[in-house]
PDB file of C-alpha atoms in Angstrom:
ATOM      1  CA  MET A   1     -22.652 -42.525 -78.860  1.00 58.00           C
ATOM      2  CA  GLU A   2     -23.763 -39.872 -76.767  1.00 63.00           C
ATOM      3  CA  SER A   3     -27.388 -39.274 -76.416  1.00 68.00           C
ATOM      4  CA  ALA A   4     -28.911 -35.895 -76.228  1.00 65.00           C
ATOM      5  CA  PRO A   5     -30.042 -34.882 -72.815  1.00 65.00           C
ATOM      6  CA  ALA A   6     -33.710 -35.480 -72.176  1.00 64.00           C
ATOM      7  CA  PRO A   7     -35.786 -32.356 -71.880  1.00 63.00           C
ATOM      8  CA  VAL A   8     -36.325 -31.350 -68.285  1.00 59.00           C
ATOM      9  CA  PRO A   9     -39.703 -29.862 -67.396  1.00 60.00           C
ATOM     10  CA  SER A  10     -39.159 -26.228 -66.699  1.00 59.00           C
ATOM     11  CA  ALA A  11     -40.314 -24.749 -63.447  1.00 60.00           C
ATOM     12  CA  GLN A  12     -43.174 -22.350 -63.732  1.00 67.00           C
ATOM     13  CA  VAL A  13     -42.067 -18.787 -63.709  1.00 63.00           C
ATOM     14  CA  LYS A  14     -43.774 -16.749 -61.004  1.00 71.00           C
ATOM     15  CA  VAL A  15     -44.133 -13.069 -61.528  1.00 71.00           C
ATOM     16  CA  ILE A  16     -44.277 -10.895 -58.452  1.00 73.00           C
ATOM     17  CA  VAL A  17     -46.414  -7.819 -58.935  1.00 74.00           C
ATOM     18  CA  PRO A  18     -45.841  -5.015 -56.467  1.00 75.00           C
ATOM     19  CA  VAL A  19     -48.972  -3.834 -54.671  1.00 75.00           C
ATOM     20  CA  PRO A  20     -49.089  -0.149 -53.860  1.00 75.00           C
ATOM     21  CA  GLN A  21     -49.350   0.702 -50.206  1.00 74.00           C
ATOM     22  CA  GLU A  22     -52.688   1.821 -48.887  1.00 73.00           C
ATOM     23  CA  PRO A  23     -52.732   5.389 -47.770  1.00 69.00           C
ATOM     24  CA  ALA A  24     -52.276   5.605 -44.050  1.00 62.00           C
ATOM     25  CA  ALA A  25     -55.558   6.237 -42.322  1.00 58.00           C
ATOM     26  CA  ALA A  26     -55.674   9.574 -40.632  1.00 56.00           C
ATOM     27  CA  PRO A  27     -55.592   9.149 -36.891  1.00 60.00           C
ATOM     28  CA  SER A  28     -58.964   9.854 -35.342  1.00 58.00           C
ATOM     29  CA  ASP A  29     -57.293  12.259 -32.914  1.00 62.00           C
ATOM     30  CA  SER A  30     -56.525  14.686 -35.697  1.00 68.00           C
ATOM     31  CA  LEU A  31     -60.143  14.990 -36.850  1.00 72.00           C
ATOM     32  CA  PRO A  32     -62.073  17.624 -34.922  1.00 79.00           C
ATOM     33  CA  ALA A  33     -65.140  16.377 -33.100  1.00 78.00           C
ATOM     34  CA  PRO A  34     -68.425  17.827 -34.364  1.00 83.00           C
ATOM     35  CA  VAL A  35     -69.730  20.672 -32.247  1.00 84.00           C
ATOM     36  CA  PRO A  36     -72.976  19.910 -30.375  1.00 85.00           C
ATOM     37  CA  MET A  37     -75.674  22.318 -31.522  1.00 85.00           C
ATOM     38  CA  LEU A  38     -79.142  23.098 -30.183  1.00 87.00           C
ATOM     39  CA  PHE A  39     -81.547  25.343 -32.040  1.00 85.00           C
ATOM     40  CA  VAL A  40     -85.228  26.014 -32.634  1.00 88.00           C
ATOM     41  CA  SER A  41     -86.885  25.773 -36.033  1.00 86.00           C
ATOM     42  CA  GLY A  42     -90.526  26.819 -35.857  1.00 86.00           C
ATOM     43  CA  SER A  43     -92.102  24.668 -33.171  1.00 87.00           C
ATOM     44  CA  GLU A  44     -89.348  22.022 -33.177  1.00 90.00           C
ATOM     45  CA  ILE A  45     -86.153  21.683 -31.179  1.00 91.00           C
ATOM     46  CA  ILE A  46     -83.182  20.312 -33.097  1.00 90.00           C
ATOM     47  CA  LEU A  47     -80.350  18.614 -31.224  1.00 90.00           C
ATOM     48  CA  GLU A  48     -77.265  17.852 -33.299  1.00 90.00           C
ATOM     49  CA  HIS A  49     -74.137  15.866 -32.415  1.00 88.00           C
ATOM     50  CA  GLY A  50     -75.091  15.077 -28.834  1.00 85.00           C
ATOM     51  CA  ALA A  51     -76.418  18.470 -27.762  1.00 87.00           C
ATOM     52  CA  VAL A  52     -78.440  18.500 -24.549  1.00 87.00           C
ATOM     53  CA  LEU A  53     -81.599  20.337 -23.583  1.00 89.00           C
ATOM     54  CA  PRO A  54     -81.500  22.908 -20.802  1.00 87.00           C
ATOM     55  CA  THR A  55     -82.965  21.219 -17.749  1.00 86.00           C
ATOM     56  CA  GLY A  56     -83.781  24.253 -15.611  1.00 88.00           C
ATOM     57  CA  ALA A  57     -87.230  24.678 -17.172  1.00 90.00           C
ATOM     58  CA  CYS A  58     -90.054  22.275 -18.000  1.00 91.00           C
ATOM     59  CA  VAL A  59     -89.936  21.308 -21.661  1.00 91.00           C
ATOM     60  CA  LYS A  60     -93.756  21.332 -21.882  1.00 89.00           C
ATOM     61  CA  CYS A  61     -94.744  24.544 -20.107  1.00 89.00           C
ATOM     62  CA  GLY A  62     -91.563  26.523 -19.445  1.00 88.00           C
ATOM     63  CA  ARG A  63     -92.056  26.734 -15.660  1.00 90.00           C
ATOM     64  CA  SER A  64     -89.106  25.876 -13.458  1.00 90.00           C
ATOM     65  CA  ALA A  65     -88.390  22.167 -13.464  1.00 89.00           C
ATOM     66  CA  CYS A  66     -88.646  20.139 -10.273  1.00 91.00           C
ATOM     67  CA  GLY A  67     -86.518  17.341 -11.676  1.00 86.00           C
ATOM     68  CA  VAL A  68     -84.697  15.934 -14.665  1.00 89.00           C
ATOM     69  CA  ARG A  69     -86.067  12.881 -16.432  1.00 87.00           C
ATOM     70  CA  ALA A  70     -84.206  10.721 -18.962  1.00 87.00           C
ATOM     71  CA  VAL A  71     -86.716  10.100 -21.750  1.00 86.00           C
ATOM     72  CA  MET A  72     -86.473   8.051 -24.930  1.00 86.00           C
ATOM     73  CA  PRO A  73     -88.442  10.216 -27.381  1.00 86.00           C
ATOM     74  CA  ARG A  74     -90.912   8.341 -29.552  1.00 86.00           C
ATOM     75  CA  HIS A  75     -93.475   9.304 -32.186  1.00 86.00           C
ATOM     76  CA  PRO A  76     -97.186   8.498 -31.601  1.00 84.00           C
ATOM     77  CA  ARG A  77     -97.933   8.056 -35.319  1.00 82.00           C
ATOM     78  CA  LEU A  78     -95.022   5.650 -35.895  1.00 82.00           C
ATOM     79  CA  PRO A  79     -95.712   2.387 -34.009  1.00 82.00           C
ATOM     80  CA  GLY A  80     -92.208   1.158 -34.813  1.00 82.00           C
ATOM     81  CA  THR A  81     -90.852   3.724 -32.326  1.00 80.00           C
ATOM     82  CA  TRP A  82     -93.138   2.766 -29.442  1.00 81.00           C
ATOM     83  CA  TYR A  83     -90.917   0.015 -28.028  1.00 80.00           C
ATOM     84  CA  GLY A  84     -87.234  -0.769 -28.111  1.00 81.00           C
ATOM     85  CA  ARG A  85     -84.074   1.228 -27.632  1.00 83.00           C
ATOM     86  CA  ARG A  86     -84.106   4.874 -28.588  1.00 84.00           C
ATOM     87  CA  PRO A  87     -81.651   7.693 -27.914  1.00 86.00           C
ATOM     88  CA  VAL A  88     -81.989   9.069 -24.402  1.00 87.00           C
ATOM     89  CA  VAL A  89     -82.622  12.779 -23.939  1.00 89.00           C
ATOM     90  CA  GLU A  90     -82.558  14.328 -20.489  1.00 91.00           C
ATOM     91  CA  MET A  91     -85.187  17.003 -20.028  1.00 90.00           C
ATOM     92  CA  GLY A  92     -86.488  19.084 -17.184  1.00 91.00           C
ATOM     93  CA  LEU A  93     -90.126  18.562 -16.208  1.00 92.00           C
ATOM     94  CA  CYS A  94     -92.335  20.341 -13.709  1.00 92.00           C
ATOM     95  CA  ARG A  95     -94.253  18.230 -11.210  1.00 93.00           C
ATOM     96  CA  LYS A  96     -97.436  18.094 -13.323  1.00 92.00           C
ATOM     97  CA  HIS A  97     -95.709  17.010 -16.537  1.00 90.00           C
ATOM     98  CA  ARG A  98     -93.416  14.604 -14.687  1.00 90.00           C
ATOM     99  CA  ASP A  99     -96.472  12.934 -13.154  1.00 92.00           C
ATOM    100  CA  ASP A 100     -98.250  12.926 -16.534  1.00 90.00           C
ATOM    101  CA  HIS A 101     -95.269  11.154 -18.101  1.00 88.00           C
ATOM    102  CA  SER A 102     -95.159   8.587 -15.274  1.00 90.00           C
ATOM    103  CA  VAL A 103     -98.878   7.876 -15.771  1.00 92.00           C
ATOM    104  CA  ALA A 104     -98.369   7.493 -19.533  1.00 90.00           C
ATOM    105  CA  VAL A 105     -95.557   4.973 -19.036  1.00 89.00           C
ATOM    106  CA  ALA A 106     -97.581   3.048 -16.444  1.00 92.00           C
ATOM    107  CA  LEU A 107    -100.639   3.071 -18.706  1.00 92.00           C
ATOM    108  CA  THR A 108     -98.591   1.730 -21.616  1.00 89.00           C
ATOM    109  CA  TRP A 109     -97.245  -1.228 -19.686  1.00 89.00           C
ATOM    110  CA  SER A 110    -100.611  -1.896 -18.002  1.00 94.00           C
ATOM    111  CA  MET A 111    -102.440  -1.936 -21.351  1.00 93.00           C
ATOM    112  CA  LEU A 112     -99.781  -4.261 -22.734  1.00 92.00           C
ATOM    113  CA  ALA A 113    -100.188  -6.658 -19.802  1.00 94.00           C
ATOM    114  CA  VAL A 114    -103.998  -6.580 -19.917  1.00 94.00           C
ATOM    115  CA  GLY A 115    -103.922  -7.113 -23.673  1.00 94.00           C
ATOM    116  CA  ALA A 116    -101.589 -10.108 -23.312  1.00 93.00           C
ATOM    117  CA  LEU A 117    -103.827 -11.551 -20.605  1.00 94.00           C
ATOM    118  CA  LEU A 118    -106.937 -11.131 -22.784  1.00 93.00           C
ATOM    119  CA  LEU A 119    -105.120 -12.722 -25.710  1.00 92.00           C
ATOM    120  CA  VAL A 120    -104.041 -15.757 -23.688  1.00 93.00           C
ATOM    121  CA  VAL A 121    -107.480 -16.222 -22.084  1.00 92.00           C
ATOM    122  CA  GLY A 122    -109.154 -15.813 -25.475  1.00 92.00           C
ATOM    123  CA  ALA A 123    -106.838 -18.370 -27.070  1.00 90.00           C
ATOM    124  CA  VAL A 124    -107.305 -20.917 -24.259  1.00 92.00           C
ATOM    125  CA  THR A 125    -111.107 -20.619 -24.117  1.00 91.00           C
ATOM    126  CA  LEU A 126    -111.480 -20.125 -27.877  1.00 88.00           C
ATOM    127  CA  GLY A 127    -113.125 -16.785 -27.167  1.00 88.00           C
ATOM    128  CA  TRP A 128    -112.081 -14.990 -30.302  1.00 89.00           C
ATOM    129  CA  VAL A 129    -113.666 -11.705 -29.249  1.00 92.00           C
ATOM    130  CA  SER A 130    -111.476 -11.443 -26.148  1.00 91.00           C
ATOM    131  CA  ALA A 131    -108.422 -12.515 -28.173  1.00 91.00           C
ATOM    132  CA  VAL A 132    -109.095  -9.763 -30.704  1.00 92.00           C
ATOM    133  CA  LEU A 133    -109.651  -7.228 -27.908  1.00 93.00           C
ATOM    134  CA  GLY A 134    -106.347  -8.344 -26.374  1.00 92.00           C
ATOM    135  CA  LEU A 135    -104.535  -7.845 -29.672  1.00 90.00           C
ATOM    136  CA  LEU A 136    -106.151  -4.437 -30.066  1.00 92.00           C
ATOM    137  CA  ALA A 137    -105.153  -3.387 -26.536  1.00 92.00           C
ATOM    138  CA  MET A 138    -101.582  -4.550 -27.128  1.00 90.00           C
ATOM    139  CA  GLY A 139    -101.496  -2.775 -30.473  1.00 87.00           C
ATOM    140  CA  VAL A 140    -102.393   0.669 -29.117  1.00 88.00           C
ATOM    141  CA  ALA A 141    -100.652   0.427 -25.731  1.00 88.00           C
ATOM    142  CA  GLY A 142     -97.475   2.219 -26.803  1.00 86.00           C
ATOM    143  CA  TRP A 143     -99.302   5.336 -27.961  1.00 85.00           C
ATOM    144  CA  PHE A 144     -99.589   6.724 -24.421  1.00 85.00           C
ATOM    145  CA  ARG A 145     -95.858   6.655 -23.750  1.00 82.00           C
ATOM    146  CA  ALA A 146     -94.998   7.843 -27.270  1.00 83.00           C
ATOM    147  CA  SER A 147     -96.949  11.069 -26.889  1.00 81.00           C
ATOM    148  CA  SER A 148     -95.425  12.088 -23.551  1.00 82.00           C
ATOM    149  CA  PRO A 149     -93.758  14.518 -22.834  1.00 87.00           C
ATOM    150  CA  VAL A 150     -92.488  15.412 -26.348  1.00 88.00           C
ATOM    151  CA  VAL A 151     -92.372  13.493 -29.632  1.00 88.00           C
ATOM    152  CA  ALA A 152     -89.372  12.685 -31.794  1.00 88.00           C
ATOM    153  CA  THR A 153     -90.250  13.643 -35.347  1.00 87.00           C
ATOM    154  CA  MET A 154     -86.824  12.512 -36.609  1.00 87.00           C
ATOM    155  CA  VAL A 155     -84.006  10.526 -35.032  1.00 86.00           C
ATOM    156  CA  THR A 156     -80.658   9.775 -36.694  1.00 86.00           C
ATOM    157  CA  GLU A 157     -77.200   9.115 -35.299  1.00 85.00           C
ATOM    158  CA  SER A 158     -76.281  12.779 -35.312  1.00 88.00           C
ATOM    159  CA  ARG A 159     -79.651  14.570 -35.135  1.00 90.00           C
ATOM    160  CA  ILE A 160     -82.793  14.453 -33.002  1.00 90.00           C
ATOM    161  CA  VAL A 161     -85.778  16.642 -33.866  1.00 92.00           C
ATOM    162  CA  LEU A 162     -88.280  17.071 -31.026  1.00 91.00           C
ATOM    163  CA  GLY A 163     -91.814  18.400 -31.406  1.00 89.00           C
ATOM    164  CA  GLY A 164     -94.441  19.222 -28.816  1.00 88.00           C
ATOM    165  CA  ALA A 165     -92.374  21.468 -26.575  1.00 88.00           C
ATOM    166  CA  GLY A 166     -94.138  24.407 -24.953  1.00 88.00           C
ATOM    167  CA  SER A 167     -93.932  27.880 -26.455  1.00 89.00           C
ATOM    168  CA  LEU A 168     -92.333  29.387 -23.319  1.00 91.00           C
ATOM    169  CA  PHE A 169     -89.566  26.777 -23.428  1.00 89.00           C
ATOM    170  CA  LEU A 170     -89.056  27.366 -27.169  1.00 89.00           C
ATOM    171  CA  ASN A 171     -88.892  31.133 -26.594  1.00 88.00           C
ATOM    172  CA  ARG A 172     -86.320  30.628 -23.834  1.00 85.00           C
ATOM    173  CA  ILE A 173     -84.080  28.605 -26.177  1.00 83.00           C
ATOM    174  CA  ALA A 174     -84.581  30.988 -29.096  1.00 79.00           C
ATOM    175  CA  GLY A 175     -83.802  33.978 -26.851  1.00 73.00           C
ATOM    176  CA  ALA A 176     -80.571  32.346 -25.687  1.00 67.00           C
ATOM    177  CA  GLU A 177     -79.632  31.666 -29.342  1.00 65.00           C
ATOM    178  CA  GLN A 178     -80.129  35.325 -30.268  1.00 63.00           C
ATOM    179  CA  ARG A 179     -78.089  36.542 -27.300  1.00 60.00           C
ATOM    180  CA  GLY A 180     -75.362  33.993 -28.016  1.00 60.00           C
ATOM    181  CA  ASP A 181     -75.708  32.412 -24.569  1.00 61.00           C
ATOM    182  CA  SER A 182     -74.930  28.796 -24.033  1.00 56.00           C
ATOM    183  CA  VAL A 183     -78.275  27.109 -23.531  1.00 54.00           C
TER     184      VAL A 183
END
């Protein structure tokens, strides 16, 4: 007598589902680079997409510049901008405003060092008044550098808005815009 074959476990059936191809990313070479733009809006200078300031004149007073200084613009009312990396903007400064900016930077770092020293001495000697004075000095130290030579009212990846430039410098930029000159 023949016996019926024993059932064999069936292999699981695998279904292959086709996945649509992702659209090919457009090569970055084919996208046009944004055009750097510099313009004046009221009393502010707006730099877009890496535009640069003209360096032939002082940004504060409009007189001829005696040198170009790379400055990281900060905002005096926003303590979060006082220290750390910021975008660098090269600007022309006359001798007076260049020296004023150097003094502001030196005063910032000096106040920070004196404040740290007062804080450490106050903590070691339990002199809470000197520790508080040290904290206060360290807290306001960045204000000097942040207000010199111009302030950055807004900074994003593609736009920097600068305030505090002199009226002669602003007029020079605005005049070049109206004539269609490259600034």
